[in-house]
PDB file of C-alpha atoms in Angstrom:
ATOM      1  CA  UNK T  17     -20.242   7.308  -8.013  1.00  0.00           C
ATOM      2  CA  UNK T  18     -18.609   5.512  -5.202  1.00  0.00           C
ATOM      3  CA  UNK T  19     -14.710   5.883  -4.798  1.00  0.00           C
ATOM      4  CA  UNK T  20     -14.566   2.054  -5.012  1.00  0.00           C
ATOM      5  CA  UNK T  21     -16.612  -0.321  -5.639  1.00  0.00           C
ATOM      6  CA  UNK T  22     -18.920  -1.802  -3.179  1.00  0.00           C
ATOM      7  CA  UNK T  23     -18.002  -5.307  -3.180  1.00  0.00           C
ATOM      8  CA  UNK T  24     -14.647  -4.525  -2.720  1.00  0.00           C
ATOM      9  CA  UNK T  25     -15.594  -1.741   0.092  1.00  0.00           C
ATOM     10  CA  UNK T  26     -17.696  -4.056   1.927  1.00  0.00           C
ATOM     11  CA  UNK T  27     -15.087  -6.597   2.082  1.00  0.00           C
ATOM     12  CA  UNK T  28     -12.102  -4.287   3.824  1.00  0.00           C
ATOM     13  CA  UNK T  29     -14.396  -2.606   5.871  1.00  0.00           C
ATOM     14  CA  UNK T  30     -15.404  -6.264   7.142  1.00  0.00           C
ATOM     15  CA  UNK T  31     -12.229  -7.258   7.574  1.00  0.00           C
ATOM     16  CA  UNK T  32     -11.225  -3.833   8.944  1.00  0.00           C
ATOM     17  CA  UNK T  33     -13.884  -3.436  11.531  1.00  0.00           C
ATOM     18  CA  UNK T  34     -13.104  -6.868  12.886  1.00  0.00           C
ATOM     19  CA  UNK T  35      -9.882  -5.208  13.690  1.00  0.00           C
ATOM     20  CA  UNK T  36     -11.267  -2.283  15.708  1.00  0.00           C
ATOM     21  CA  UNK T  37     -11.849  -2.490  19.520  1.00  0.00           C
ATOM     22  CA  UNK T  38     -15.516  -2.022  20.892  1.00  0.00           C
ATOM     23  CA  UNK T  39     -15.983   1.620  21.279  1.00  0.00           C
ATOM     24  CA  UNK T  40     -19.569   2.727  23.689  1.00  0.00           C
ATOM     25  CA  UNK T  41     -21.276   5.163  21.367  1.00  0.00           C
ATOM     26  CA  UNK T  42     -21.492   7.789  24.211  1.00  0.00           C
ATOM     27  CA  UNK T  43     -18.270   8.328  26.690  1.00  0.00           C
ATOM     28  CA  UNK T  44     -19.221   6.371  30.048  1.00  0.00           C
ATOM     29  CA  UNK T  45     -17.641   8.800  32.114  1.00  0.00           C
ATOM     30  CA  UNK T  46     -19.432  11.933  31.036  1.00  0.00           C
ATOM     31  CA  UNK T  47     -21.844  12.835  33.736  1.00  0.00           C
ATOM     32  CA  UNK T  48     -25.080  13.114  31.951  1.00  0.00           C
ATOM     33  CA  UNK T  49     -24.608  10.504  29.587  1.00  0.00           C
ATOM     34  CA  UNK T  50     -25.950  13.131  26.930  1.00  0.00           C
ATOM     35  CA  UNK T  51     -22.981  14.466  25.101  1.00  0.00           C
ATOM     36  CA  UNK T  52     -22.493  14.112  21.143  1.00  0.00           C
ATOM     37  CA  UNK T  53     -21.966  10.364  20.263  1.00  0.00           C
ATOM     38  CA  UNK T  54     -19.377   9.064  18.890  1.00  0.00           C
ATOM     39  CA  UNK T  55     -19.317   9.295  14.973  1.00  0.00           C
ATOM     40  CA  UNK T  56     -19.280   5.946  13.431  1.00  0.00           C
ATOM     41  CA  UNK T  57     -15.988   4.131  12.416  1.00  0.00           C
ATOM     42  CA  UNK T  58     -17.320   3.503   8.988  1.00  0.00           C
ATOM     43  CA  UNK T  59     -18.248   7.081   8.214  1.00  0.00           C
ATOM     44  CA  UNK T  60     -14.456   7.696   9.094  1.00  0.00           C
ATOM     45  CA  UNK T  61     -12.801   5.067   7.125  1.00  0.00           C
ATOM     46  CA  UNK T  62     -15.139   5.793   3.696  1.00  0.00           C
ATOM     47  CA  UNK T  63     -13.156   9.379   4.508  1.00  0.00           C
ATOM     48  CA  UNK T  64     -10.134   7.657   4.637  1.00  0.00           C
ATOM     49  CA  UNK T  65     -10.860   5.834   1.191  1.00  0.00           C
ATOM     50  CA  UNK T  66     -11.488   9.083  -0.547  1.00  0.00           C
ATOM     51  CA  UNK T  67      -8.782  10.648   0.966  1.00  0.00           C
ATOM     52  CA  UNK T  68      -6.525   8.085  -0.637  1.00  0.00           C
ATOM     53  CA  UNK T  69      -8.521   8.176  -4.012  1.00  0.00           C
ATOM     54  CA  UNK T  70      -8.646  11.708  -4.534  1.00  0.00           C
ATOM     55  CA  UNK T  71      -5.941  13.607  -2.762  1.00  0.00           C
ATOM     56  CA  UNK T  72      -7.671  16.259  -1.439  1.00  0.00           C
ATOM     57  CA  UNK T  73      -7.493  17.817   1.941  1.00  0.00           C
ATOM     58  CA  UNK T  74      -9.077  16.725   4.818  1.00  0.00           C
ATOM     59  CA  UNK T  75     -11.156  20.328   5.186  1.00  0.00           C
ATOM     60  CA  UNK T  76     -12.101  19.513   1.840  1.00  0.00           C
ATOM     61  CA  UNK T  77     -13.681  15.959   2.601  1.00  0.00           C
ATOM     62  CA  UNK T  78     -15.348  17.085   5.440  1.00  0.00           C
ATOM     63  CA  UNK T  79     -18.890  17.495   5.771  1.00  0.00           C
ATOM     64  CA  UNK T  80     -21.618  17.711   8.115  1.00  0.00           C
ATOM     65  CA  UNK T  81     -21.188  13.848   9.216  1.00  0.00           C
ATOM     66  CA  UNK T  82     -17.813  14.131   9.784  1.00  0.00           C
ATOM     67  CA  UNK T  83     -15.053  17.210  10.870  1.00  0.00           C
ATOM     68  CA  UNK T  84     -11.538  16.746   9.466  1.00  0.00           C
ATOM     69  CA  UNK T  85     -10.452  17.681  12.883  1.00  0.00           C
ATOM     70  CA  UNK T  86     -12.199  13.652  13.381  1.00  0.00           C
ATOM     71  CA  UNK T  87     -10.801  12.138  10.981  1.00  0.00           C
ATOM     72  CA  UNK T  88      -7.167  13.334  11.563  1.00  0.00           C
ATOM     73  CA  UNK T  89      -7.799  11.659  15.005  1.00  0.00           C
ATOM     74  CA  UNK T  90      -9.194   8.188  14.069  1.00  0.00           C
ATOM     75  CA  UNK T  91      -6.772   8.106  11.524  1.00  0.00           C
ATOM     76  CA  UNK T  92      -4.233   8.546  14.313  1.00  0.00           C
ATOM     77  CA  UNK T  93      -5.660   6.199  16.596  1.00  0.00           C
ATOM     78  CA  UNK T  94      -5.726   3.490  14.108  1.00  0.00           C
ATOM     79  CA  UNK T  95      -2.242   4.001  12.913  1.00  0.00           C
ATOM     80  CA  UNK T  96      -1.236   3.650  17.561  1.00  0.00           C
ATOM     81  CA  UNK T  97      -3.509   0.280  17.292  1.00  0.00           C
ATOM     82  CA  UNK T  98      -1.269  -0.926  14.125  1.00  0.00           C
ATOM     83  CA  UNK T  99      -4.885  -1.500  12.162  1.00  0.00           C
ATOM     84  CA  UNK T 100      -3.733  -0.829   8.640  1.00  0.00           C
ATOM     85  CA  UNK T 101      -0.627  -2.769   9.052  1.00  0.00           C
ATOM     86  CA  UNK T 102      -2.406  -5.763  10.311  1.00  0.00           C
ATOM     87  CA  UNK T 103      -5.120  -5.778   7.441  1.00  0.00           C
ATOM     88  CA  UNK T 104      -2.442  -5.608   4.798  1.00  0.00           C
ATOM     89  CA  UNK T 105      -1.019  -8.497   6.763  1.00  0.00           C
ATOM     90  CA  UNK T 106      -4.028 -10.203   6.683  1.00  0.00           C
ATOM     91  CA  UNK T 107      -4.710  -9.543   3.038  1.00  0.00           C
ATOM     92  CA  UNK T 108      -1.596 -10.577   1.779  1.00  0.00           C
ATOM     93  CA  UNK T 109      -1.789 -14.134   4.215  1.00  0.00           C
ATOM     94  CA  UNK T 110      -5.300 -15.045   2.402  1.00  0.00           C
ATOM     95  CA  UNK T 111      -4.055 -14.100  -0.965  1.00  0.00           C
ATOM     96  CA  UNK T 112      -0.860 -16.549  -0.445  1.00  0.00           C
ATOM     97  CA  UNK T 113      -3.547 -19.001   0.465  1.00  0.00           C
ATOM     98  CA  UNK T 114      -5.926 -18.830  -1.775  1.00  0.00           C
ATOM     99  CA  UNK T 115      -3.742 -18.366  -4.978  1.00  0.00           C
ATOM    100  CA  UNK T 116      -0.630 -18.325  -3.890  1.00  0.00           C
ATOM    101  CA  UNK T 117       2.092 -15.577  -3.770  1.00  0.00           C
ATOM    102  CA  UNK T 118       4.695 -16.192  -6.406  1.00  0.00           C
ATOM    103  CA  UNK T 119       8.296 -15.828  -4.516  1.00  0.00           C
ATOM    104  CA  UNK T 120      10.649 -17.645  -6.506  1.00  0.00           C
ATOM    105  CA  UNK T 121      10.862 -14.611  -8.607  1.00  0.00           C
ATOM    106  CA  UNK T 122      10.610 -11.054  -7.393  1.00  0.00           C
ATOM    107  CA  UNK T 123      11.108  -7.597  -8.887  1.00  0.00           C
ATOM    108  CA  UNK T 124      12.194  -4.332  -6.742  1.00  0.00           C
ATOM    109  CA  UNK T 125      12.293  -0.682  -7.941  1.00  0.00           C
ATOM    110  CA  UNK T 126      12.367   2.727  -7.236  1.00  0.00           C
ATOM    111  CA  UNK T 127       9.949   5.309  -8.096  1.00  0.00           C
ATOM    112  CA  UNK T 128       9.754   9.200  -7.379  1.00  0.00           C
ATOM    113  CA  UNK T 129       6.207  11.402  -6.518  1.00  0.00           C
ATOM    114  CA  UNK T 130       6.104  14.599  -5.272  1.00  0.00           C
ATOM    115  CA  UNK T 131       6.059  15.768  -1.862  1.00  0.00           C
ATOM    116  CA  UNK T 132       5.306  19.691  -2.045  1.00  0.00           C
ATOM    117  CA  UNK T 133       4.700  19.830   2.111  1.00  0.00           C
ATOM    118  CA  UNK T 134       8.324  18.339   3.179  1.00  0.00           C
ATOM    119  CA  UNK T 135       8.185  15.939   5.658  1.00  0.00           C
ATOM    120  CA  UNK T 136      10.351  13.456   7.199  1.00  0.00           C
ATOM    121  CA  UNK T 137      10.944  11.142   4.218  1.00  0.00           C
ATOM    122  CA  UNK T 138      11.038  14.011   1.944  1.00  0.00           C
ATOM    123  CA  UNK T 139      13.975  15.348  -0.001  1.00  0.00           C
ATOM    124  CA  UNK T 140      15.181  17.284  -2.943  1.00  0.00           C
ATOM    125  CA  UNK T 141      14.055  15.532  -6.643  1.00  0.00           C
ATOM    126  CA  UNK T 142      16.811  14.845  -9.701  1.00  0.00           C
ATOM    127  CA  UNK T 143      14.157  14.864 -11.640  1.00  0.00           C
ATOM    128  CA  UNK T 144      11.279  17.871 -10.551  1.00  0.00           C
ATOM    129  CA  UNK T 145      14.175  21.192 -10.665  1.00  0.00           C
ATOM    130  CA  UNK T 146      15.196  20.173  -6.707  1.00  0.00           C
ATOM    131  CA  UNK T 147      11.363  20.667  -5.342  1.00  0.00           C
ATOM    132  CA  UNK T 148      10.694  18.223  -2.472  1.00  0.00           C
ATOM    133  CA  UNK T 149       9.841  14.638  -3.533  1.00  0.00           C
ATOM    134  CA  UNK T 150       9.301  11.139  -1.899  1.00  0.00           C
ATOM    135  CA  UNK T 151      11.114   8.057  -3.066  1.00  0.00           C
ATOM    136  CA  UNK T 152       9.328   4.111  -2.495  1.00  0.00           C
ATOM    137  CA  UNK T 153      11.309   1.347  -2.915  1.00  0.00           C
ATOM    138  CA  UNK T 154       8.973  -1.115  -3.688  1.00  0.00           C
ATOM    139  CA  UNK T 155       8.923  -4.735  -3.544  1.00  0.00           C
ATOM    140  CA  UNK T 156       6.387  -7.617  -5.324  1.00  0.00           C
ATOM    141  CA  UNK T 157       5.811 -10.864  -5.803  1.00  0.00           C
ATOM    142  CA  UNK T 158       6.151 -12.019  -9.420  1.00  0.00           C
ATOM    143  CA  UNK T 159       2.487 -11.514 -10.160  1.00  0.00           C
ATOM    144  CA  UNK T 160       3.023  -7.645  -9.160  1.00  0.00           C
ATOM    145  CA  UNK T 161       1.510  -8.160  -5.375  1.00  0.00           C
ATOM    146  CA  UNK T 162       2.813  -5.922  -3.321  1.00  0.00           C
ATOM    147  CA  UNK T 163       5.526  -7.492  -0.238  1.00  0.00           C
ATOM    148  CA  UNK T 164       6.878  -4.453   1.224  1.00  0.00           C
ATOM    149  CA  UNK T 165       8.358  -1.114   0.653  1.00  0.00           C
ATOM    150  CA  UNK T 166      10.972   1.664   2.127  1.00  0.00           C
ATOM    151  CA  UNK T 167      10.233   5.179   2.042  1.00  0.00           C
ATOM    152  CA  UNK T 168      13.449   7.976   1.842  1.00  0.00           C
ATOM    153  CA  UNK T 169      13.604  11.124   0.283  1.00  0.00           C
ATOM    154  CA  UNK T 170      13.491  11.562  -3.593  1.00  0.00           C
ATOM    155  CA  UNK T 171      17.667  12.188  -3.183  1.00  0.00           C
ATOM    156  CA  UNK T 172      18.227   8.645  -2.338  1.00  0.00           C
ATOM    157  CA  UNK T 173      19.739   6.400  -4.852  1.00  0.00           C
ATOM    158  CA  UNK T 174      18.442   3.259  -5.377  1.00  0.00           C
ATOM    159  CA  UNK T 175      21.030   1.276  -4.488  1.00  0.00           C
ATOM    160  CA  UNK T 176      21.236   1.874  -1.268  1.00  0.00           C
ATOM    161  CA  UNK T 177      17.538   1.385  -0.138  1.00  0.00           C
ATOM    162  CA  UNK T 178      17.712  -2.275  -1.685  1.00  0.00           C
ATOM    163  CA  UNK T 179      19.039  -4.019   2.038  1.00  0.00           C
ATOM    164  CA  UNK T 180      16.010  -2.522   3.936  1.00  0.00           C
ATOM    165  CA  UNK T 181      13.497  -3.301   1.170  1.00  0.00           C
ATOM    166  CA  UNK T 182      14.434  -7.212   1.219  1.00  0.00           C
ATOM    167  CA  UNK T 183      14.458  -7.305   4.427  1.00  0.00           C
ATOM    168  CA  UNK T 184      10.691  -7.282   4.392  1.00  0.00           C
ATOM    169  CA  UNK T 185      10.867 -10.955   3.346  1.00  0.00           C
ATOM    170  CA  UNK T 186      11.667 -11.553   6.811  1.00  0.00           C
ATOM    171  CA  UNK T 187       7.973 -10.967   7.640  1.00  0.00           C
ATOM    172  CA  UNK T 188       6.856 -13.478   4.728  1.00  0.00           C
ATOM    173  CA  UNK T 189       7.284 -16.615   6.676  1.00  0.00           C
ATOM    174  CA  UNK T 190       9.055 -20.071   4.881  1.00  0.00           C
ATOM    175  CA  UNK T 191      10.808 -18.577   1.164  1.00  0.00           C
ATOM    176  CA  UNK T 192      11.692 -20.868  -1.588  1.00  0.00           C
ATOM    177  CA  UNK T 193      15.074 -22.034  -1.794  1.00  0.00           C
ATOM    178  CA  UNK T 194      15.567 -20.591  -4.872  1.00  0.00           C
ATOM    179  CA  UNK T 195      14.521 -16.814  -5.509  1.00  0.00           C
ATOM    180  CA  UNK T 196      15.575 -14.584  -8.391  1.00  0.00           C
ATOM    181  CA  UNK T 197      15.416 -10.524  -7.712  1.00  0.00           C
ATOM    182  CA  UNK T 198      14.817  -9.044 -10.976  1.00  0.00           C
ATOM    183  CA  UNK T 199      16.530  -5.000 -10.760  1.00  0.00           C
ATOM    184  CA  UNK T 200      16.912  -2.309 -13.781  1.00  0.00           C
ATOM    185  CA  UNK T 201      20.273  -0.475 -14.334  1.00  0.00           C
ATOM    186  CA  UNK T 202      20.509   1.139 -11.582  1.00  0.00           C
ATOM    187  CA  UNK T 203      21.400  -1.608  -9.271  1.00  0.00           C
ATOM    188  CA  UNK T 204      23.903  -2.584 -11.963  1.00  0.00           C
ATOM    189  CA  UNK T 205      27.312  -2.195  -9.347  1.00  0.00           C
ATOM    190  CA  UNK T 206      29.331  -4.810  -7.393  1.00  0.00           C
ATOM    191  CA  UNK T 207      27.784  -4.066  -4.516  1.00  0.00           C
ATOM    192  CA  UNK T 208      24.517  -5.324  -5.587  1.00  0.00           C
ATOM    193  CA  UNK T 209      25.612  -8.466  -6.530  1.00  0.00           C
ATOM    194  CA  UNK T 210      27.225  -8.904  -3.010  1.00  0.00           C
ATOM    195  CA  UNK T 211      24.715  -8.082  -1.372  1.00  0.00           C
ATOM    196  CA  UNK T 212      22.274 -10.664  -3.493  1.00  0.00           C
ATOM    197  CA  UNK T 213      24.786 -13.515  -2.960  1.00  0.00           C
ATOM    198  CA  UNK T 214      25.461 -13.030   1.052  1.00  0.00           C
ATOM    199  CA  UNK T 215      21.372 -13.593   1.111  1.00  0.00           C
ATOM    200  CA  UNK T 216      21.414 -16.380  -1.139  1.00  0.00           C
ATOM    201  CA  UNK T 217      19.654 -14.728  -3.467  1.00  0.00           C
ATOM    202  CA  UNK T 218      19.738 -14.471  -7.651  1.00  0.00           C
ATOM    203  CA  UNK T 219      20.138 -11.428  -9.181  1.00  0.00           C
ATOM    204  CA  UNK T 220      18.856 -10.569 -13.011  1.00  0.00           C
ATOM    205  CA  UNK T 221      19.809  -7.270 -13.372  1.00  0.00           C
ATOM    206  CA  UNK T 222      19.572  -4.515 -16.636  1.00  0.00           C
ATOM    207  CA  UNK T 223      22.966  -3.642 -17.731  1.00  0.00           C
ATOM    208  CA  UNK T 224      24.079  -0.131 -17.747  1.00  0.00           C
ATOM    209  CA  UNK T 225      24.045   1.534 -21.551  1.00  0.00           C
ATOM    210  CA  UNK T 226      22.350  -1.521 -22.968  1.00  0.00           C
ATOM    211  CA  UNK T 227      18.786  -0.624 -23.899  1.00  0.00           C
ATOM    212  CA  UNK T 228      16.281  -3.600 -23.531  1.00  0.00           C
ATOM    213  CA  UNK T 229      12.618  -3.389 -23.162  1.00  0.00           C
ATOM    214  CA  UNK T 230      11.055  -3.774 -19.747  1.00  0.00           C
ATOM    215  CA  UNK T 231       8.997  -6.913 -20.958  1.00  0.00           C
ATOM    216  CA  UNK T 232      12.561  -8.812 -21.409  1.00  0.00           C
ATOM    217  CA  UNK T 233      12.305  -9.543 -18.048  1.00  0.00           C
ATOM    218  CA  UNK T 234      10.221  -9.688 -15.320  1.00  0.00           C
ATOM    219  CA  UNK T 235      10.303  -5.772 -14.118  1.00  0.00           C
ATOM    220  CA  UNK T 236       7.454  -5.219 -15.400  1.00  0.00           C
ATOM    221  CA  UNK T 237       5.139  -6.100 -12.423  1.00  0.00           C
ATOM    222  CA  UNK T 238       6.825  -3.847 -10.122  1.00  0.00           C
ATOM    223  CA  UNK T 239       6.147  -1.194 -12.805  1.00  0.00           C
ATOM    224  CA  UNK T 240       2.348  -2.379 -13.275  1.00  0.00           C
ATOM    225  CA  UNK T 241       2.505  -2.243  -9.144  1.00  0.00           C
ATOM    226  CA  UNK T 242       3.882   1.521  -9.398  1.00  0.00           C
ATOM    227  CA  UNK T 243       1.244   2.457 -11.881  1.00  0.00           C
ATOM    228  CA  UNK T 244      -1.582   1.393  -9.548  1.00  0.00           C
ATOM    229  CA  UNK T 245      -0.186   3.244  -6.408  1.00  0.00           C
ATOM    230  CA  UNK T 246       0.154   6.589  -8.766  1.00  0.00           C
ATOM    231  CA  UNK T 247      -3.742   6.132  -9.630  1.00  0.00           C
ATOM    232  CA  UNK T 248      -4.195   6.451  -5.898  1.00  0.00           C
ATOM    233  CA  UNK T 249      -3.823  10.862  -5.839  1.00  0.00           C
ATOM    234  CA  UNK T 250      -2.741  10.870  -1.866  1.00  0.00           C
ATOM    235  CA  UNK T 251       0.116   8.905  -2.727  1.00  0.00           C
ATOM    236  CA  UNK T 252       1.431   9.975  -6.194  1.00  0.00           C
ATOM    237  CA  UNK T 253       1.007  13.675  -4.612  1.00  0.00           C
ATOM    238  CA  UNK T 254       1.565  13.291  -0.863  1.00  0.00           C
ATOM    239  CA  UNK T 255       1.371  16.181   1.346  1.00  0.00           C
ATOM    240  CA  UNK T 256       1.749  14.122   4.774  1.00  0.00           C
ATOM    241  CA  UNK T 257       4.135  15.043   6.594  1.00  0.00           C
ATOM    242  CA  UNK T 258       4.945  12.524   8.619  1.00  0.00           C
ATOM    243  CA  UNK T 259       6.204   8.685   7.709  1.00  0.00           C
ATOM    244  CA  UNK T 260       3.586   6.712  10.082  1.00  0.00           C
ATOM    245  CA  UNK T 261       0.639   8.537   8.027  1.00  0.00           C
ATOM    246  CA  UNK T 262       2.194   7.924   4.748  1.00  0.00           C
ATOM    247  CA  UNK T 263       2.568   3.822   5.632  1.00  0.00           C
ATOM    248  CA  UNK T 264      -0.724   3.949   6.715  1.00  0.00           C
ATOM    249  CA  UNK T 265      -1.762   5.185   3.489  1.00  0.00           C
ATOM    250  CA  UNK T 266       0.411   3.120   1.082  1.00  0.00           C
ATOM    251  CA  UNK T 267      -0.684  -0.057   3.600  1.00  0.00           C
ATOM    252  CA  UNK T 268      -4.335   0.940   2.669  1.00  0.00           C
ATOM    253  CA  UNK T 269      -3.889   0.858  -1.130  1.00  0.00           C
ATOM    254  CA  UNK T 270      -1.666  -2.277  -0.985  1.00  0.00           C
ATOM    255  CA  UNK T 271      -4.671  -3.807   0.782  1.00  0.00           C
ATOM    256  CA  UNK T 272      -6.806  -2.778  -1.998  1.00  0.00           C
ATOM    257  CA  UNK T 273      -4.314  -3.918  -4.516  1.00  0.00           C
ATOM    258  CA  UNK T 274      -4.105  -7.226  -2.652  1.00  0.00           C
ATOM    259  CA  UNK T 275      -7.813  -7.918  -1.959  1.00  0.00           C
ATOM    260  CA  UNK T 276      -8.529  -6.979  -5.801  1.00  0.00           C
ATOM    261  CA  UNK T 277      -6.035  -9.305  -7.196  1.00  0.00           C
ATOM    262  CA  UNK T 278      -7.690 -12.271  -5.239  1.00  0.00           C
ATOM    263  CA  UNK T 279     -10.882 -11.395  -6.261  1.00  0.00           C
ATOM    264  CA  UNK T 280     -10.321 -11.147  -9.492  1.00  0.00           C
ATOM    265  CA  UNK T 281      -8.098 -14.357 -10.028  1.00  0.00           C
ATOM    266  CA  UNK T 282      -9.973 -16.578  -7.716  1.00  0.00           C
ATOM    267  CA  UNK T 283     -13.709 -15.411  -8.846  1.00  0.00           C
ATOM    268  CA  UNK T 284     -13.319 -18.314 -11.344  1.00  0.00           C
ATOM    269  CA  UNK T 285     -12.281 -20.868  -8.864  1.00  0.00           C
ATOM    270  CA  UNK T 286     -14.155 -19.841  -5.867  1.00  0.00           C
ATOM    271  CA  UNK T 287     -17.990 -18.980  -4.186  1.00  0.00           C
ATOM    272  CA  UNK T 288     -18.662 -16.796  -1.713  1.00  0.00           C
ATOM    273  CA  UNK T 289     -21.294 -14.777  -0.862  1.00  0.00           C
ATOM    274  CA  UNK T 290     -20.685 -11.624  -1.768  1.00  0.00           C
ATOM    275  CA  UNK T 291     -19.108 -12.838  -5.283  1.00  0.00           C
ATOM    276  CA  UNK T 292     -19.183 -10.320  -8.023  1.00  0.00           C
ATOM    277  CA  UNK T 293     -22.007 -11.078 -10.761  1.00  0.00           C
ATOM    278  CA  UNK T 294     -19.226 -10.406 -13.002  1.00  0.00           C
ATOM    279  CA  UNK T 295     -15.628 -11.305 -12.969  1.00  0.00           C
ATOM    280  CA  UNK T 296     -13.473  -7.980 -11.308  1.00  0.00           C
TER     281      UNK T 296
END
């Protein structure tokens, strides 16, 4: 069984090899001209994929096409050229294009995984017995795409991560003049609401000991959005140790996210050539 499926593999690795510079299959400098190629870029990024899927470790997805020692250093070289950033950037510009990214209302939340290697967005967990844990706060659309997210240690509040996390709307180009930013209790303060109104922003936010469902409001996508990320096992389980790696991977699966949304809402509407026979 493939991690993903293939119309939805061949499409990012399009997109993503368009991305990549040329690369000669042997070094040109090597004297004989006879050393061991180079091993192919998509070989690497299918690695990458089930990386993300699964969780494992890198010794463990290795085999005799590729070394982990390899793909620790594409994976590297990629994040230096800014490749996954740019193809979630991509993905998310077609998808506000095609269908159409739904700004005017936008939910942001919180959401703690564990980080049993440390790290330097890791820190103690409320809620695993003080064991090391991550903390995203994520931001999406009111469909559930994801815009943008800040990573801190699981012994962050809320609160305070919700500046730098709507500050990725800076990157999102002309905003409607009228947004609402749909929060749970835990933004319930003063301070919140400051902080909304200085950007001109709504807020619609849970009240502290009043129990409502999540479907009263719009929260729910984020929620949906958190779900999906925790299906991905590098993520909801993340042993990287460093933040660049852990963007790159969370960039990856909001790419999949992304490019699996459009399919699947604009397979009714659209043709292309490598359309699923059946609807995502």
């Amino acid at each position: 069984m493939p991690v993903l499926p293939s119309w939805l593999t061949e499409s990012l690795w399009g997109q993503f090899a368009a991305l990549l510079p040329e690369r000669p299959v042997y070094h040109p400098d090597h004297p004989l001209g006879c050393h061991r190629p180079r091993i192919s870029d998509r070989i690497v990024f299918d690695k990458l994929l089930q990386l993300l899927r699964f969780g494992c470790s890198y010794e463990a997805i290795a085999d005799t096409t590729c070394s982990a020692t390899t793909i620790r250093s594409r994976r590297d070289e990629w994040i230096r050229l800014g490749v996954f950033a740019r193809l979630r950037r991509i993905a998310l510009e077609s998808y506000d294009r095609i269908v159409g990214l739904v700004l005017d209302r936008i939910a942001v939340d919180g959401a703690i995984t564990k980080a049993p290697g440390g790290g330097e967005v890791a820190g103690r967990s409320p809620v695993d017995r003080g064991k090391q844990g991550l903390k995203r706060s994520c931001m999406t659309d009111g469909y559930g795409i994801p815009l943008g997210r800040v990573l801190a240690g699981a012994n962050r509040h809320d609160s305070p991560l919700l500046a730098p996390t709507l500050d990725r709307l800076d990157h999102l180009g002309p905003l409607p003049d009228s947004m609402t930013v749909h929060l749970d209790a835990g933004y319930d303060s003063d301070t919140t609401r400051d902080l909304l109104s200085a950007r001109g922003l709504h807020g619609r936010i849970a009240h502290r000991g009043k129990k409502a469902p999540i479907q009263a409001s719009q929260r729910w996508h984020v929620e949906r959005t958190h779900a999906w990320q925790n299906a991905f096992y590098r993520i909801a389980r993340c042993y990287e140790r460093h933040a660049t790696v852990i963007d790159a991977f969370f960039d990856l699966a909001d790419t999949i996210f992304t490019v699996r949304s459009l399919m699947r809402r604009a397979w009714t509407t659209h043709g292309w050539d490598e359309r699923p026979n059946r609807r995502p």
